[in-house]
Amino acid sequence: TSWIRSSQPMRVESRARSRALQALYAWDMRDGTALDRVAQQVWDDLVVSQEEQQFAGFLVRILMARGEEIDRSLSAVTTN
């Protein structure tokens, strides 16, 4: 099966979710560094647009505030 690329650009929200995941991955690889600091560094390095940073930052702030709750919920329904 061949993959067909859409001629439509990816929405800002979709790109921002991807940027938030990139920040989470980078944060997971760095012990003890604050998530918001790692996120900003990743986005600066990748020259992420301000619009994407705003939405991705919103997602990162949710994870910072509710990370433990989210982890508990995921642990209840997943196996690692």
PDB file of C-alpha atoms in Angstrom:
ATOM      1  CA  THR A   1       0.000   0.000   0.000  1.00  0.00           C
ATOM      2  CA  SER A   2       1.347   3.395  -0.882  1.00  0.00           C
ATOM      3  CA  TRP A   3       0.904   6.369   1.383  1.00  0.00           C
ATOM      4  CA  ILE A   4      -0.845   9.366  -0.051  1.00  0.00           C
ATOM      5  CA  ARG A   5       0.124  12.761   1.299  1.00  0.00           C
ATOM      6  CA  SER A   6      -2.610  15.293   1.748  1.00  0.00           C
ATOM      7  CA  SER A   7      -2.190  18.546  -0.107  1.00  0.00           C
ATOM      8  CA  GLN A   8      -3.681  20.355   2.882  1.00  0.00           C
ATOM      9  CA  PRO A   9      -1.281  21.696   5.503  1.00  0.00           C
ATOM     10  CA  MET A  10      -1.418  20.204   8.987  1.00  0.00           C
ATOM     11  CA  ARG A  11      -3.564  22.194  11.409  1.00  0.00           C
ATOM     12  CA  VAL A  12      -1.862  24.239  14.119  1.00  0.00           C
ATOM     13  CA  GLU A  13      -3.482  22.085  16.812  1.00  0.00           C
ATOM     14  CA  SER A  14      -2.100  18.901  15.265  1.00  0.00           C
ATOM     15  CA  ARG A  15       1.395  20.360  15.001  1.00  0.00           C
ATOM     16  CA  ALA A  16       1.142  21.664  18.570  1.00  0.00           C
ATOM     17  CA  ARG A  17       0.185  18.213  19.903  1.00  0.00           C
ATOM     18  CA  SER A  18       3.238  16.846  18.130  1.00  0.00           C
ATOM     19  CA  ARG A  19       5.407  19.568  19.712  1.00  0.00           C
ATOM     20  CA  ALA A  20       4.016  18.757  23.169  1.00  0.00           C
ATOM     21  CA  LEU A  21       4.909  15.082  22.650  1.00  0.00           C
ATOM     22  CA  GLN A  22       8.412  16.041  21.528  1.00  0.00           C
ATOM     23  CA  ALA A  23       8.809  18.079  24.705  1.00  0.00           C
ATOM     24  CA  LEU A  24       7.532  15.204  26.868  1.00  0.00           C
ATOM     25  CA  TYR A  25       9.961  12.787  25.262  1.00  0.00           C
ATOM     26  CA  ALA A  26      12.891  15.173  25.787  1.00  0.00           C
ATOM     27  CA  TRP A  27      11.799  15.763  29.393  1.00  0.00           C
ATOM     28  CA  ASP A  28      11.591  12.019  30.042  1.00  0.00           C
ATOM     29  CA  MET A  29      15.225  11.695  28.908  1.00  0.00           C
ATOM     30  CA  ARG A  30      16.430  14.419  31.320  1.00  0.00           C
ATOM     31  CA  ASP A  31      16.292  13.663  35.008  1.00  0.00           C
ATOM     32  CA  GLY A  32      15.236  16.496  37.253  1.00  0.00           C
ATOM     33  CA  THR A  33      14.847  19.280  34.690  1.00  0.00           C
ATOM     34  CA  ALA A  34      11.495  21.060  34.838  1.00  0.00           C
ATOM     35  CA  LEU A  35       9.093  20.123  32.051  1.00  0.00           C
ATOM     36  CA  ASP A  36       8.295  23.712  31.109  1.00  0.00           C
ATOM     37  CA  ARG A  37      12.007  24.520  30.804  1.00  0.00           C
ATOM     38  CA  VAL A  38      12.701  21.474  28.617  1.00  0.00           C
ATOM     39  CA  ALA A  39       9.658  22.249  26.475  1.00  0.00           C
ATOM     40  CA  GLN A  40      10.786  25.809  25.830  1.00  0.00           C
ATOM     41  CA  GLN A  41      14.293  24.648  24.952  1.00  0.00           C
ATOM     42  CA  VAL A  42      12.955  22.051  22.502  1.00  0.00           C
ATOM     43  CA  TRP A  43      10.642  24.569  20.877  1.00  0.00           C
ATOM     44  CA  ASP A  44      13.396  27.166  20.635  1.00  0.00           C
ATOM     45  CA  ASP A  45      15.753  24.611  19.071  1.00  0.00           C
ATOM     46  CA  LEU A  46      13.089  23.605  16.529  1.00  0.00           C
ATOM     47  CA  VAL A  47      12.038  27.211  15.851  1.00  0.00           C
ATOM     48  CA  VAL A  48       8.407  26.427  16.655  1.00  0.00           C
ATOM     49  CA  SER A  49       5.914  29.160  15.791  1.00  0.00           C
ATOM     50  CA  GLN A  50       4.390  31.230  18.579  1.00  0.00           C
ATOM     51  CA  GLU A  51       0.925  29.896  17.743  1.00  0.00           C
ATOM     52  CA  GLU A  52       2.084  26.291  18.080  1.00  0.00           C
ATOM     53  CA  GLN A  53       3.947  27.117  21.293  1.00  0.00           C
ATOM     54  CA  GLN A  54       0.820  28.618  22.837  1.00  0.00           C
ATOM     55  CA  PHE A  55      -1.303  25.531  22.238  1.00  0.00           C
ATOM     56  CA  ALA A  56       1.506  23.085  23.068  1.00  0.00           C
ATOM     57  CA  GLY A  57       2.232  25.086  26.215  1.00  0.00           C
ATOM     58  CA  PHE A  58      -1.400  24.746  27.258  1.00  0.00           C
ATOM     59  CA  LEU A  59      -1.096  20.953  26.936  1.00  0.00           C
ATOM     60  CA  VAL A  60       2.207  20.885  28.819  1.00  0.00           C
ATOM     61  CA  ARG A  61       0.723  22.957  31.660  1.00  0.00           C
ATOM     62  CA  ILE A  62      -2.144  20.463  31.967  1.00  0.00           C
ATOM     63  CA  LEU A  63       0.364  17.625  32.192  1.00  0.00           C
ATOM     64  CA  MET A  64       2.396  19.502  34.783  1.00  0.00           C
ATOM     65  CA  ALA A  65      -0.697  20.093  36.919  1.00  0.00           C
ATOM     66  CA  ARG A  66      -2.324  16.683  36.486  1.00  0.00           C
ATOM     67  CA  GLY A  67       0.547  14.364  35.581  1.00  0.00           C
ATOM     68  CA  GLU A  68       0.269  12.110  38.607  1.00  0.00           C
ATOM     69  CA  GLU A  69      -3.482  11.758  38.152  1.00  0.00           C
ATOM     70  CA  ILE A  70      -3.012  10.932  34.459  1.00  0.00           C
ATOM     71  CA  ASP A  71      -0.299   8.368  35.311  1.00  0.00           C
ATOM     72  CA  ARG A  72      -2.588   6.655  37.838  1.00  0.00           C
ATOM     73  CA  SER A  73      -5.431   6.499  35.332  1.00  0.00           C
ATOM     74  CA  LEU A  74      -3.167   5.070  32.639  1.00  0.00           C
ATOM     75  CA  SER A  75      -1.618   2.554  35.045  1.00  0.00           C
ATOM     76  CA  ALA A  76      -5.075   1.203  35.804  1.00  0.00           C
ATOM     77  CA  VAL A  77      -5.750   0.341  32.152  1.00  0.00           C
ATOM     78  CA  THR A  78      -2.304  -0.419  30.656  1.00  0.00           C
ATOM     79  CA  THR A  79       0.562  -2.842  31.103  1.00  0.00           C
ATOM     80  CA  ASN A  80       4.128  -1.655  30.822  1.00  0.00           C
TER      81      ASN A  80
END
